[in-house]
mmCIF file of C-alpha atoms in Angstrom:
data_model
loop_
_atom_site.group_PDB
_atom_site.id
_atom_site.type_symbol
_atom_site.label_atom_id
_atom_site.label_comp_id
_atom_site.label_asym_id
_atom_site.label_seq_id
_atom_site.Cartn_x
_atom_site.Cartn_y
_atom_site.Cartn_z
ATOM 1 C CA MET A 135 -0.021 -0.034 -0.012
ATOM 2 C CA VAL A 136 1.324 3.381 -0.967
ATOM 3 C CA ALA A 137 1.019 5.745 2.001
ATOM 4 C CA GLN A 138 2.239 9.008 3.131
ATOM 5 C CA PHE A 139 5.231 8.704 5.772
ATOM 6 C CA LEU A 140 5.138 11.084 8.512
ATOM 7 C CA ASN A 141 6.745 9.909 11.729
ATOM 8 C CA MET A 142 7.236 12.934 14.072
ATOM 9 C CA LYS A 143 8.540 10.741 16.746
ATOM 10 C CA GLY A 144 11.102 9.457 14.297
ATOM 11 C CA VAL A 145 12.294 12.811 13.300
ATOM 12 C CA ALA A 146 12.618 13.907 16.781
ATOM 13 C CA LEU A 147 14.713 10.892 17.594
ATOM 14 C CA ALA A 148 16.669 11.605 14.560
ATOM 15 C CA MET A 149 17.256 15.305 15.689
ATOM 16 C CA ALA A 150 18.398 14.012 18.877
ATOM 17 C CA GLU A 151 20.655 11.372 17.495
ATOM 18 C CA PHE A 152 22.335 13.757 15.127
ATOM 19 C CA GLY A 153 22.393 16.855 17.302
ATOM 20 C CA LEU A 154 19.883 19.311 15.866
ATOM 21 C CA ALA A 155 19.788 22.280 18.140
ATOM 22 C CA ASP A 156 16.433 23.765 19.283
ATOM 23 C CA GLY A 157 17.801 27.267 18.426
ATOM 24 C CA ARG A 158 17.848 26.167 14.849
ATOM 25 C CA ALA A 159 14.155 25.720 14.558
ATOM 26 C CA ALA A 160 13.799 29.414 15.771
ATOM 27 C CA GLY A 161 15.868 30.801 12.987
ATOM 28 C CA ARG A 162 19.201 30.874 15.051
ATOM 29 C CA ARG A 163 22.340 28.906 13.668
ATOM 30 C CA THR A 164 23.755 26.812 16.377
ATOM 31 C CA PRO A 165 27.002 25.130 15.027
ATOM 32 C CA ARG A 166 26.910 21.292 15.450
ATOM 33 C CA LEU A 167 30.392 20.194 15.746
ATOM 34 C CA VAL A 168 31.877 16.709 14.930
ATOM 35 C CA ALA A 169 35.462 16.212 15.789
ATOM 36 C CA GLY A 170 35.773 20.058 15.838
ATOM 37 C CA VAL A 171 34.341 20.621 12.475
ATOM 38 C CA ASP A 172 31.120 22.614 11.684
ATOM 39 C CA VAL A 173 28.932 19.987 10.080
ATOM 40 C CA GLU A 174 27.150 22.738 7.898
ATOM 41 C CA GLU A 175 30.406 24.074 6.408
ATOM 42 C CA ALA A 176 31.653 20.498 5.995
ATOM 43 C CA ASN A 177 28.301 19.490 4.159
ATOM 44 C CA ALA A 178 28.845 22.567 1.884
ATOM 45 C CA ALA A 179 32.217 21.026 0.818
ATOM 46 C CA PHE A 180 30.872 17.538 0.154
ATOM 47 C CA GLU A 181 31.259 16.581 -3.526
ATOM 48 C CA ALA A 182 28.990 13.832 -5.325
ATOM 49 C CA LYS A 183 30.437 12.233 -8.226
ATOM 50 C CA GLU A 184 29.784 9.109 -10.312
ATOM 51 C CA PHE A 185 32.396 6.571 -10.406
ATOM 52 C CA SER A 186 33.078 3.834 -12.927
ATOM 53 C CA LEU A 187 33.570 0.162 -12.068
ATOM 54 C CA GLU A 188 37.256 0.513 -12.617
ATOM 55 C CA GLN A 189 37.519 3.534 -10.382
ATOM 56 C CA MET A 190 35.578 1.721 -7.598
ATOM 57 C CA ASP A 191 37.996 -1.155 -7.937
ATOM 58 C CA ALA A 192 40.796 1.147 -7.541
ATOM 59 C CA ALA A 193 39.240 2.841 -4.516
ATOM 60 C CA GLN A 194 38.682 -0.537 -2.640
ATOM 61 C CA ALA A 195 40.786 0.610 0.309
ATOM 62 C CA ASP A 196 38.735 3.887 0.742
ATOM 63 C CA TRP A 197 35.646 1.902 0.320
ATOM 64 C CA ALA A 198 36.599 -0.580 2.873
ATOM 65 C CA ASP A 199 37.339 2.350 5.351
ATOM 66 C CA LEU A 200 33.905 3.841 4.780
ATOM 67 C CA ALA A 201 32.364 0.370 5.246
ATOM 68 C CA ALA A 202 34.261 -0.007 8.744
ATOM 69 C CA ARG A 203 32.898 3.377 9.980
ATOM 70 C CA ALA A 204 29.421 3.204 8.271
ATOM 71 C CA LEU A 205 26.485 4.194 10.155
ATOM 72 C CA GLU A 206 24.583 1.133 9.210
ATOM 73 C CA PRO A 207 26.442 -1.947 7.936
ATOM 74 C CA ASN A 208 25.487 -3.628 4.861
ATOM 75 C CA ALA A 209 27.522 -6.603 3.860
ATOM 76 C CA PHE A 210 25.975 -6.459 0.474
ATOM 77 C CA TYR A 211 27.528 -3.117 -0.410
ATOM 78 C CA GLU A 212 30.902 -3.759 0.876
ATOM 79 C CA PRO A 213 33.735 -4.220 -1.700
ATOM 80 C CA GLY A 214 34.104 -7.971 -1.607
ATOM 81 C CA PHE A 215 30.528 -8.789 -2.425
ATOM 82 C CA ALA A 216 29.457 -5.707 -4.448
ATOM 83 C CA LEU A 217 32.540 -5.700 -6.846
ATOM 84 C CA ALA A 218 32.096 -9.460 -7.577
ATOM 85 C CA ALA A 219 28.417 -8.796 -8.417
ATOM 86 C CA ALA A 220 28.945 -6.041 -10.544
ATOM 87 C CA ARG A 221 31.780 -7.726 -12.418
ATOM 88 C CA HIS A 222 30.051 -10.943 -13.100
ATOM 89 C CA PHE A 223 26.436 -9.888 -13.590
ATOM 90 C CA PRO A 224 25.242 -8.677 -17.034
ATOM 91 C CA VAL A 225 26.454 -5.217 -17.946
ATOM 92 C CA SER A 226 22.654 -4.211 -18.171
ATOM 93 C CA GLU A 227 22.405 -4.994 -14.470
ATOM 94 C CA ARG A 228 25.389 -3.026 -13.270
ATOM 95 C CA PRO A 229 24.697 -0.016 -11.044
ATOM 96 C CA ARG A 230 25.998 3.523 -11.305
ATOM 97 C CA PHE A 231 28.207 4.064 -8.248
ATOM 98 C CA ILE A 232 27.502 7.619 -6.765
ATOM 99 C CA VAL A 233 30.268 8.489 -4.244
ATOM 100 C CA VAL A 234 30.160 11.483 -1.839
ATOM 101 C CA ARG A 235 33.705 12.851 -0.702
ATOM 102 C CA ALA A 236 34.571 15.289 1.715
ATOM 103 C CA ARG A 237 36.770 18.355 1.252
ATOM 104 C CA ALA A 238 39.954 16.431 2.084
ATOM 105 C CA GLY A 239 39.000 13.413 -0.177
ATOM 106 C CA ARG A 240 37.727 11.125 2.315
ATOM 107 C CA MET A 241 34.812 8.819 1.254
ATOM 108 C CA MET A 242 31.740 9.730 3.114
ATOM 109 C CA GLY A 243 29.003 8.009 1.292
ATOM 110 C CA LEU A 244 28.357 5.249 -1.401
ATOM 111 C CA PHE A 245 25.152 5.115 -3.167
ATOM 112 C CA PRO A 246 24.998 2.429 -6.050
ATOM 113 C CA ILE A 247 21.880 3.261 -8.160
ATOM 114 C CA VAL A 248 19.797 1.788 -10.962
ATOM 115 C CA ALA A 249 17.839 4.342 -13.108
ATOM 116 C CA ALA A 250 14.218 3.748 -14.323
ATOM 117 C CA ASN A 251 13.654 2.663 -17.700
ATOM 118 C CA ALA A 252 12.868 5.726 -19.811
ATOM 119 C CA LEU A 253 10.112 4.110 -21.695
ATOM 120 C CA THR A 254 8.546 1.541 -19.314
ATOM 121 C CA GLY A 255 9.769 2.711 -15.907
ATOM 122 C CA ASP A 256 7.860 4.566 -13.253
ATOM 123 C CA GLY A 257 10.328 7.586 -13.017
ATOM 124 C CA LEU A 258 12.027 6.470 -9.942
ATOM 125 C CA THR A 259 15.672 5.790 -9.434
ATOM 126 C CA ARG A 260 16.375 2.821 -7.035
ATOM 127 C CA LEU A 261 19.104 1.979 -4.826
ATOM 128 C CA TRP A 262 20.812 -1.151 -6.342
ATOM 129 C CA LEU A 263 18.931 -4.233 -5.252
ATOM 130 C CA HIS A 264 19.820 -7.453 -7.229
ATOM 131 C CA ARG A 265 18.434 -10.899 -6.708
ATOM 132 C CA GLN A 266 21.421 -12.009 -4.802
ATOM 133 C CA ALA A 267 21.290 -9.131 -2.159
ATOM 134 C CA ALA A 268 19.050 -8.993 0.918
ATOM 135 C CA LEU A 269 19.698 -5.356 1.798
ATOM 136 C CA ALA A 270 20.353 -2.029 -0.192
ATOM 137 C CA THR A 271 21.262 0.314 2.766
ATOM 138 C CA PRO A 272 23.762 2.983 1.443
ATOM 139 C CA LEU A 273 27.059 3.121 3.197
ATOM 140 C CA VAL A 274 27.448 6.459 4.957
ATOM 141 C CA ASP A 275 29.912 7.903 7.411
ATOM 142 C CA ARG A 276 28.296 7.702 10.986
ATOM 143 C CA ASP A 277 29.500 11.062 11.934
ATOM 144 C CA MET A 278 27.973 13.037 9.030
ATOM 145 C CA ALA A 279 25.308 10.629 7.630
ATOM 146 C CA PRO A 280 22.419 13.188 7.018
ATOM 147 C CA GLU A 281 24.972 15.547 5.166
ATOM 148 C CA ALA A 282 26.097 12.591 2.979
ATOM 149 C CA ILE A 283 22.624 11.701 2.061
ATOM 150 C CA GLU A 284 21.786 15.439 1.163
ATOM 151 C CA ALA A 285 24.705 15.696 -0.897
ATOM 152 C CA PHE A 286 23.548 12.495 -2.851
ATOM 153 C CA LEU A 287 19.964 13.757 -3.224
ATOM 154 C CA GLU A 288 21.422 17.206 -4.658
ATOM 155 C CA TRP A 289 23.570 15.140 -7.117
ATOM 156 C CA MET A 290 20.184 13.412 -8.150
ATOM 157 C CA GLU A 291 18.561 16.795 -8.664
ATOM 158 C CA THR A 292 21.098 17.922 -11.157
ATOM 159 C CA HIS A 293 22.185 14.688 -12.905
ATOM 160 C CA SER A 294 18.850 12.621 -13.330
ATOM 161 C CA ARG A 295 15.226 13.248 -14.677
ATOM 162 C CA SER A 296 13.755 11.112 -11.968
ATOM 163 C CA THR A 297 10.923 12.259 -9.997
ATOM 164 C CA GLY A 298 12.417 10.611 -6.780
ATOM 165 C CA VAL A 299 14.742 7.977 -5.243
ATOM 166 C CA VAL A 300 13.763 4.528 -3.683
ATOM 167 C CA PHE A 301 15.782 3.609 -0.779
ATOM 168 C CA SER A 302 15.266 -0.096 -1.231
ATOM 169 C CA ARG A 303 15.197 -2.747 1.354
ATOM 170 C CA MET A 304 16.596 -1.099 4.515
ATOM 171 C CA PRO A 305 15.973 -1.662 8.113
ATOM 172 C CA ALA A 306 12.879 0.115 9.011
ATOM 173 C CA ASP A 307 14.033 1.254 12.556
ATOM 174 C CA GLY A 308 17.748 1.386 11.859
ATOM 175 C CA ARG A 309 20.181 4.089 12.211
ATOM 176 C CA PHE A 310 20.374 5.073 8.400
ATOM 177 C CA ARG A 311 16.520 5.404 8.709
ATOM 178 C CA LEU A 312 16.933 7.955 11.306
ATOM 179 C CA ALA A 313 19.588 9.789 9.271
ATOM 180 C CA LEU A 314 17.450 9.732 6.381
ATOM 181 C CA GLU A 315 14.529 11.366 8.266
ATOM 182 C CA ARG A 316 16.879 14.158 9.444
ATOM 183 C CA ALA A 317 17.973 14.899 5.711
ATOM 184 C CA ILE A 318 14.396 14.912 4.770
ATOM 185 C CA ALA A 319 13.247 17.105 7.515
ATOM 186 C CA SER A 320 15.890 19.698 6.813
ATOM 187 C CA ALA A 321 15.125 19.734 3.016
ATOM 188 C CA ALA A 322 11.358 19.482 3.184
ATOM 189 C CA ARG A 323 11.106 16.541 0.937
ATOM 190 C CA ASN A 324 8.259 14.270 0.559
ATOM 191 C CA VAL A 325 8.435 10.570 1.467
ATOM 192 C CA LYS A 326 6.151 7.672 0.801
ATOM 193 C CA ILE A 327 6.601 3.999 2.101
ATOM 194 C CA LEU A 328 6.191 1.706 -0.868
ATOM 195 C CA GLU A 329 6.539 -1.710 1.055
ATOM 196 C CA SER A 330 7.255 -2.813 4.367
ATOM 197 C CA TYR A 331 7.466 -6.176 5.991
ATOM 198 C CA GLN A 332 9.162 -8.217 8.871
ATOM 199 C CA ARG A 333 11.659 -11.018 8.619
ATOM 200 C CA ALA A 334 13.112 -13.420 11.077
ATOM 201 C CA ALA A 335 16.140 -12.425 13.031
ATOM 202 C CA LEU A 336 18.100 -13.597 16.079
ATOM 203 C CA LEU A 337 18.880 -11.349 18.830
ATOM 204 C CA PRO A 338 21.724 -12.260 21.203
ATOM 205 C CA GLY A 339 20.943 -14.012 24.560
ATOM 206 C CA GLY A 340 18.793 -16.911 25.524
ATOM 207 C CA ASP A 341 18.962 -20.578 24.932
ATOM 208 C CA ALA A 342 18.552 -22.268 21.495
ATOM 209 C CA ASP A 343 15.842 -24.653 22.914
ATOM 210 C CA GLU A 344 13.871 -21.829 24.385
ATOM 211 C CA LEU A 345 14.034 -19.718 21.394
ATOM 212 C CA CYS A 346 12.817 -22.562 19.108
ATOM 213 C CA ALA A 347 10.069 -23.347 21.456
ATOM 214 C CA ARG A 348 8.963 -19.761 21.485
ATOM 215 C CA ALA A 349 9.021 -19.579 17.459
ATOM 216 C CA GLY A 350 7.221 -22.881 17.208
ATOM 217 C CA SER A 351 6.108 -25.157 20.024
ATOM 218 C CA LYS A 352 7.455 -27.710 22.503
ATOM 219 C CA LYS A 353 5.895 -30.337 20.075
ATOM 220 C CA LYS A 354 8.108 -28.846 17.171
ATOM 221 C CA LEU A 355 10.986 -29.002 19.286
ATOM 222 C CA ALA A 356 10.566 -32.630 20.248
ATOM 223 C CA GLU A 357 9.889 -33.533 16.560
ATOM 224 C CA MET A 358 13.387 -31.933 15.555
ATOM 225 C CA ARG A 359 14.954 -34.018 18.431
ATOM 226 C CA ARG A 360 13.429 -37.213 16.924
ATOM 227 C CA GLN A 361 14.648 -36.078 13.408
ATOM 228 C CA THR A 362 18.060 -35.769 14.772
ATOM 229 C CA ARG A 363 18.109 -39.090 16.397
ATOM 230 C CA ARG A 364 17.071 -40.679 12.954
ATOM 231 C CA LEU A 365 20.031 -38.896 11.417
ATOM 232 C CA ARG A 366 22.524 -40.152 14.096
ATOM 233 C CA GLU A 367 21.217 -43.619 13.439
ATOM 234 C CA MET A 368 22.412 -43.375 9.919
ATOM 235 C CA GLY A 369 25.969 -42.581 10.949
ATOM 236 C CA ARG A 370 28.229 -39.761 12.322
ATOM 237 C CA LEU A 371 26.519 -36.380 12.505
ATOM 238 C CA THR A 372 28.767 -33.241 12.644
ATOM 239 C CA PHE A 373 28.384 -29.460 12.540
ATOM 240 C CA GLU A 374 31.376 -27.750 10.955
ATOM 241 C CA CYS A 375 32.165 -23.993 10.475
ATOM 242 C CA HIS A 376 34.471 -23.207 7.581
ATOM 243 C CA GLU A 377 36.215 -19.875 7.905
ATOM 244 C CA THR A 378 39.764 -19.764 6.262
ATOM 245 C CA PRO A 379 40.136 -18.961 2.678
ATOM 246 C CA GLU A 380 41.115 -22.516 1.756
ATOM 247 C CA GLU A 381 38.181 -23.895 3.668
ATOM 248 C CA ILE A 382 35.815 -21.483 2.048
ATOM 249 C CA ARG A 383 37.204 -22.391 -1.511
ATOM 250 C CA VAL A 384 36.361 -26.067 -1.027
ATOM 251 C CA ALA A 385 33.083 -25.471 0.787
ATOM 252 C CA ALA A 386 31.765 -23.028 -1.772
ATOM 253 C CA GLU A 387 32.125 -25.849 -4.406
ATOM 254 C CA GLU A 388 30.286 -28.336 -2.120
ATOM 255 C CA PHE A 389 27.664 -25.875 -1.600
ATOM 256 C CA MET A 390 26.953 -25.279 -5.289
ATOM 257 C CA VAL A 391 26.848 -28.991 -5.712
ATOM 258 C CA LEU A 392 24.365 -29.606 -2.941
ATOM 259 C CA GLU A 393 22.113 -26.582 -4.001
ATOM 260 C CA ALA A 394 21.956 -27.927 -7.737
ATOM 261 C CA SER A 395 21.053 -31.301 -6.510
ATOM 262 C CA GLY A 396 17.683 -30.047 -5.311
ATOM 263 C CA TRP A 397 14.748 -27.997 -6.577
ATOM 264 C CA LYS A 398 16.549 -24.989 -7.540
ATOM 265 C CA ALA A 399 18.342 -26.951 -10.238
ATOM 266 C CA GLY A 400 17.527 -25.085 -13.452
ATOM 267 C CA ARG A 401 16.006 -22.108 -11.908
ATOM 268 C CA GLY A 402 18.422 -20.059 -9.743
ATOM 269 C CA ALA A 403 20.972 -22.572 -8.618
ATOM 270 C CA PHE A 404 24.392 -20.871 -8.903
ATOM 271 C CA LEU A 405 25.716 -23.900 -11.006
ATOM 272 C CA SER A 406 22.862 -23.241 -13.476
ATOM 273 C CA GLU A 407 24.556 -20.275 -14.757
ATOM 274 C CA PRO A 408 28.137 -19.757 -15.315
ATOM 275 C CA ALA A 409 28.122 -16.045 -14.363
ATOM 276 C CA LEU A 410 26.428 -16.949 -10.967
ATOM 277 C CA ALA A 411 28.962 -19.655 -10.182
ATOM 278 C CA THR A 412 31.836 -17.265 -10.933
ATOM 279 C CA PHE A 413 30.084 -14.527 -8.916
ATOM 280 C CA LEU A 414 29.756 -16.947 -5.877
ATOM 281 C CA ARG A 415 33.470 -18.146 -6.092
ATOM 282 C CA SER A 416 34.840 -14.587 -6.323
ATOM 283 C CA ALA A 417 32.555 -13.087 -3.564
ATOM 284 C CA THR A 418 33.221 -15.782 -1.146
ATOM 285 C CA ARG A 419 36.889 -15.826 -1.684
ATOM 286 C CA MET A 420 37.336 -12.033 -1.381
ATOM 287 C CA LEU A 421 35.246 -11.904 1.772
ATOM 288 C CA ALA A 422 37.083 -14.819 3.266
ATOM 289 C CA ARG A 423 40.266 -13.016 2.963
ATOM 290 C CA GLU A 424 38.676 -10.289 5.150
ATOM 291 C CA SER A 425 37.124 -12.671 7.615
ATOM 292 C CA ARG A 426 33.728 -11.614 6.606
ATOM 293 C CA CYS A 427 32.484 -14.939 5.201
ATOM 294 C CA LYS A 428 31.575 -18.353 6.853
ATOM 295 C CA ILE A 429 30.241 -21.561 5.447
ATOM 296 C CA GLN A 430 28.568 -23.751 7.933
ATOM 297 C CA SER A 431 27.700 -27.421 7.168
ATOM 298 C CA LEU A 432 25.925 -30.297 8.756
ATOM 299 C CA ARG A 433 27.596 -33.369 7.583
ATOM 300 C CA LEU A 434 26.498 -37.146 7.635
ATOM 301 C CA ASN A 435 29.580 -39.478 7.558
ATOM 302 C CA GLY A 436 31.675 -36.551 6.362
ATOM 303 C CA GLN A 437 29.321 -35.654 3.503
ATOM 304 C CA PRO A 438 27.379 -32.290 3.533
ATOM 305 C CA ILE A 439 23.552 -32.664 4.025
ATOM 306 C CA ALA A 440 22.859 -29.099 4.598
ATOM 307 C CA MET A 441 24.939 -25.926 4.293
ATOM 308 C CA ALA A 442 24.626 -22.134 4.739
ATOM 309 C CA ILE A 443 26.750 -19.327 3.530
ATOM 310 C CA VAL A 444 26.936 -16.571 6.186
ATOM 311 C CA LEU A 445 28.267 -12.927 5.656
ATOM 312 C CA GLU A 446 29.620 -10.895 8.425
ATOM 313 C CA SER A 447 29.787 -6.968 9.015
ATOM 314 C CA GLN A 448 30.310 -4.740 12.067
ATOM 315 C CA GLY A 449 28.831 -7.297 14.474
ATOM 316 C CA ARG A 450 25.940 -8.313 12.435
ATOM 317 C CA SER A 451 25.405 -11.780 10.621
ATOM 318 C CA TYR A 452 23.657 -12.394 7.490
ATOM 319 C CA CYS A 453 22.371 -15.939 6.747
ATOM 320 C CA TRP A 454 22.659 -15.435 2.809
ATOM 321 C CA LYS A 455 22.088 -18.820 1.404
ATOM 322 C CA ILE A 456 21.108 -22.215 2.530
ATOM 323 C CA ALA A 457 20.841 -25.580 0.647
ATOM 324 C CA PHE A 458 20.056 -29.097 1.966
ATOM 325 C CA ASP A 459 20.044 -32.835 0.642
ATOM 326 C CA GLU A 460 16.356 -33.207 -0.398
ATOM 327 C CA ARG A 461 16.746 -37.026 -0.091
ATOM 328 C CA LEU A 462 16.612 -36.484 3.662
ATOM 329 C CA ARG A 463 13.752 -34.138 3.664
ATOM 330 C CA ALA A 464 11.999 -36.297 6.212
ATOM 331 C CA GLN A 465 14.812 -35.698 8.800
ATOM 332 C CA ALA A 466 14.750 -31.953 8.127
ATOM 333 C CA PRO A 467 18.546 -31.366 7.554
ATOM 334 C CA GLY A 468 17.855 -27.671 6.857
ATOM 335 C CA VAL A 469 16.169 -27.244 10.144
ATOM 336 C CA GLN A 470 18.942 -29.294 12.056
ATOM 337 C CA LEU A 471 21.470 -26.916 10.411
ATOM 338 C CA ILE A 472 19.823 -23.680 11.591
ATOM 339 C CA TYR A 473 19.371 -25.135 15.039
ATOM 340 C CA GLU A 474 23.253 -25.715 15.176
ATOM 341 C CA GLN A 475 23.787 -22.377 13.716
ATOM 342 C CA THR A 476 21.588 -20.708 16.403
ATOM 343 C CA LYS A 477 23.693 -22.317 19.085
ATOM 344 C CA ALA A 478 26.841 -21.104 17.423
ATOM 345 C CA HIS A 479 25.453 -17.600 17.049
ATOM 346 C CA LEU A 480 24.254 -17.341 20.724
ATOM 347 C CA ALA A 481 27.655 -18.468 21.821
ATOM 348 C CA ARG A 482 29.352 -15.352 20.543
ATOM 349 C CA GLY A 483 29.950 -12.386 22.446
ATOM 350 C CA ASP A 484 30.191 -9.766 19.497
ATOM 351 C CA LEU A 485 27.113 -10.372 17.755
ATOM 352 C CA GLU A 486 24.385 -7.461 17.630
ATOM 353 C CA PHE A 487 22.069 -9.739 15.703
ATOM 354 C CA ALA A 488 21.676 -12.212 12.968
ATOM 355 C CA ASP A 489 19.456 -11.417 9.907
ATOM 356 C CA SER A 490 17.854 -14.409 8.350
ATOM 357 C CA CYS A 491 17.616 -12.532 4.944
ATOM 358 C CA ALA A 492 14.363 -14.481 4.421
ATOM 359 C CA ILE A 493 11.048 -13.442 2.921
ATOM 360 C CA ALA A 494 8.323 -12.676 5.293
ATOM 361 C CA ASN A 495 6.541 -15.753 6.859
ATOM 362 C CA HIS A 496 9.340 -17.998 5.663
ATOM 363 C CA PRO A 497 8.047 -21.671 6.461
ATOM 364 C CA LEU A 498 11.325 -22.599 7.743
ATOM 365 C CA ILE A 499 13.419 -19.965 9.545
ATOM 366 C CA ASP A 500 10.269 -18.390 11.129
ATOM 367 C CA LYS A 501 9.644 -21.522 13.261
ATOM 368 C CA LEU A 502 13.272 -21.318 14.639
ATOM 369 C CA TRP A 503 13.901 -17.677 15.244
ATOM 370 C CA PRO A 504 11.155 -15.698 17.133
ATOM 371 C CA ASP A 505 12.546 -12.301 16.839
ATOM 372 C CA ARG A 506 11.739 -9.832 13.756
ATOM 373 C CA ILE A 507 13.250 -7.074 12.168
ATOM 374 C CA GLY A 508 11.287 -4.567 9.947
ATOM 375 C CA VAL A 509 12.485 -3.884 6.391
ATOM 376 C CA CYS A 510 11.159 -1.323 4.088
ATOM 377 C CA ASP A 511 11.288 0.468 0.876
ATOM 378 C CA LEU A 512 11.021 4.318 0.948
ATOM 379 C CA ALA A 513 10.753 6.842 -2.031
ATOM 380 C CA VAL A 514 11.898 10.254 -1.434
ATOM 381 C CA SER A 515 10.908 13.090 -3.812
ATOM 382 C CA LEU A 516 13.400 15.410 -5.522
ATOM 383 C CA ARG A 517 12.546 19.120 -4.954
ATOM 384 C CA SER A 518 13.089 20.372 -8.401
ATOM 385 C CA ARG A 519 10.345 17.930 -9.808
ATOM 386 C CA ARG A 520 6.586 18.377 -9.640
ATOM 387 C CA GLU A 521 4.986 16.824 -6.465
ATOM 388 C CA ARG A 522 2.125 15.256 -8.563
ATOM 389 C CA ASP A 523 4.719 13.513 -10.727
ATOM 390 C CA PHE A 524 6.327 12.080 -7.837
ATOM 391 C CA VAL A 525 2.839 10.791 -6.346
ATOM 392 C CA ALA A 526 1.976 9.347 -9.883
ATOM 393 C CA SER A 527 5.347 7.462 -9.826
ATOM 394 C CA CYS A 528 4.636 5.866 -6.576
ATOM 395 C CA ARG A 529 1.232 4.839 -7.668
ATOM 396 C CA ARG A 530 2.874 3.168 -10.590
ATOM 397 C CA ASP A 531 5.355 1.494 -8.544
ATOM 398 C CA HIS A 532 2.596 0.205 -6.356
ATOM 399 C CA ALA A 533 0.684 -1.170 -9.175
ATOM 400 C CA ARG A 534 3.676 -2.848 -10.497
ATOM 401 C CA ARG A 535 4.345 -4.563 -7.096
ATOM 402 C CA GLN A 536 0.690 -5.828 -6.919
ATOM 403 C CA VAL A 537 1.046 -7.362 -10.423
ATOM 404 C CA ARG A 538 4.266 -9.011 -9.783
ATOM 405 C CA GLU A 539 3.060 -10.522 -6.508
ATOM 406 C CA ILE A 540 -0.333 -11.916 -8.217
ATOM 407 C CA ALA A 541 1.862 -13.362 -11.249
ATOM 408 C CA LYS A 542 4.286 -14.994 -8.602
ATOM 409 C CA ARG A 543 1.565 -16.586 -6.620
ATOM 410 C CA ALA A 544 -0.202 -18.012 -9.807
ATOM 411 C CA ALA A 545 3.068 -19.376 -11.127
ATOM 412 C CA ASN A 546 3.882 -21.172 -7.823
ATOM 413 C CA ARG A 547 0.506 -22.692 -7.756
ATOM 414 C CA VAL A 548 0.571 -23.761 -11.305
ATOM 415 C CA LEU A 549 4.133 -25.143 -11.106
ATOM 416 C CA ARG A 550 3.959 -26.279 -7.401
ATOM 417 C CA ARG A 551 7.135 -24.270 -6.656
ATOM 418 C CA LYS A 552 8.403 -24.248 -3.024
ATOM 419 C CA VAL A 553 8.709 -20.952 -1.267
ATOM 420 C CA SER A 554 12.389 -19.733 -1.081
#
């Protein structure tokens, strides 16, 4: 549903978060200092510029530095993942990289964008969200996030014909959302929520059995234990976590073979498309060198029967991909793996939360992880465009989403597809 977004409480929190002084509302300029620098003066010196893929490749060190101090982490926009995707996906799916830099040249924001089709599009430019990514939250400096966002929007005013920008798939209550509200409030831009939903997450603390019982029921927990016993009767059952670059290289190949042996073969499995397989190899190896990737496996007599690829960024964990041996469906190896994964996550002392990266109401993960995080798509107007054009664009976006959902449900019923 397309609805006007006006959250005064959120705006107030954003003002407190980013130091907007009360005197400014009354027309008095009260400088806000960050590390001794006047933020408004620094913002005036910000420069947004489009970078090519080759320039982004050359700027990996600056990019990684920005990711380390980003207000809101996003493993899918960090160099190891995003560069692999941009290199190996079709050129038509490659984003435009808009980089915001400060006066001294330091990278302060990264906004990969995809422009709307001039003939068939709805007039909205979107943050890059491809089918292999679960988030599209831009990377912005934690100390000057609203200023970096505004510099990007000002660049869009000058360099595009779009009616607005869609900030796709970002945490609904995250720190970037607050910074975006701060930038919107100061520039009097219009905003509309295009889509919002909740997906499963794992917060720190607690016990795996208690969490599983709370997410499902004690009966479900007893059934899972029975399935574990059945697997142990078949042989030696082990849970392994692969972390070194060499372990990741081998485990990634095992994952692709396991995934291709199931229902995804021919429709989305990494081995079904050479470019996808190359992307996975490249991304996991690059991330492994930075200790930002793990592959966890449940093995029966040494052979993987369930595997998950997990990405890491700033104390957050992303359960990106999972595959399991469908010949053992009755013993639910995927459920067994997530249970072991839950115990491993809870044993850590550095985890802010684990994101399932799943769709809403996922039939597997929702029964194991009771906590939820909100995810949303927000459209922000560009001030130089007519307001009615922005509203019309949002309506077309809403209609497109409805048609896509109806078509997806119909196809799943006809082809008896499983939810993924």
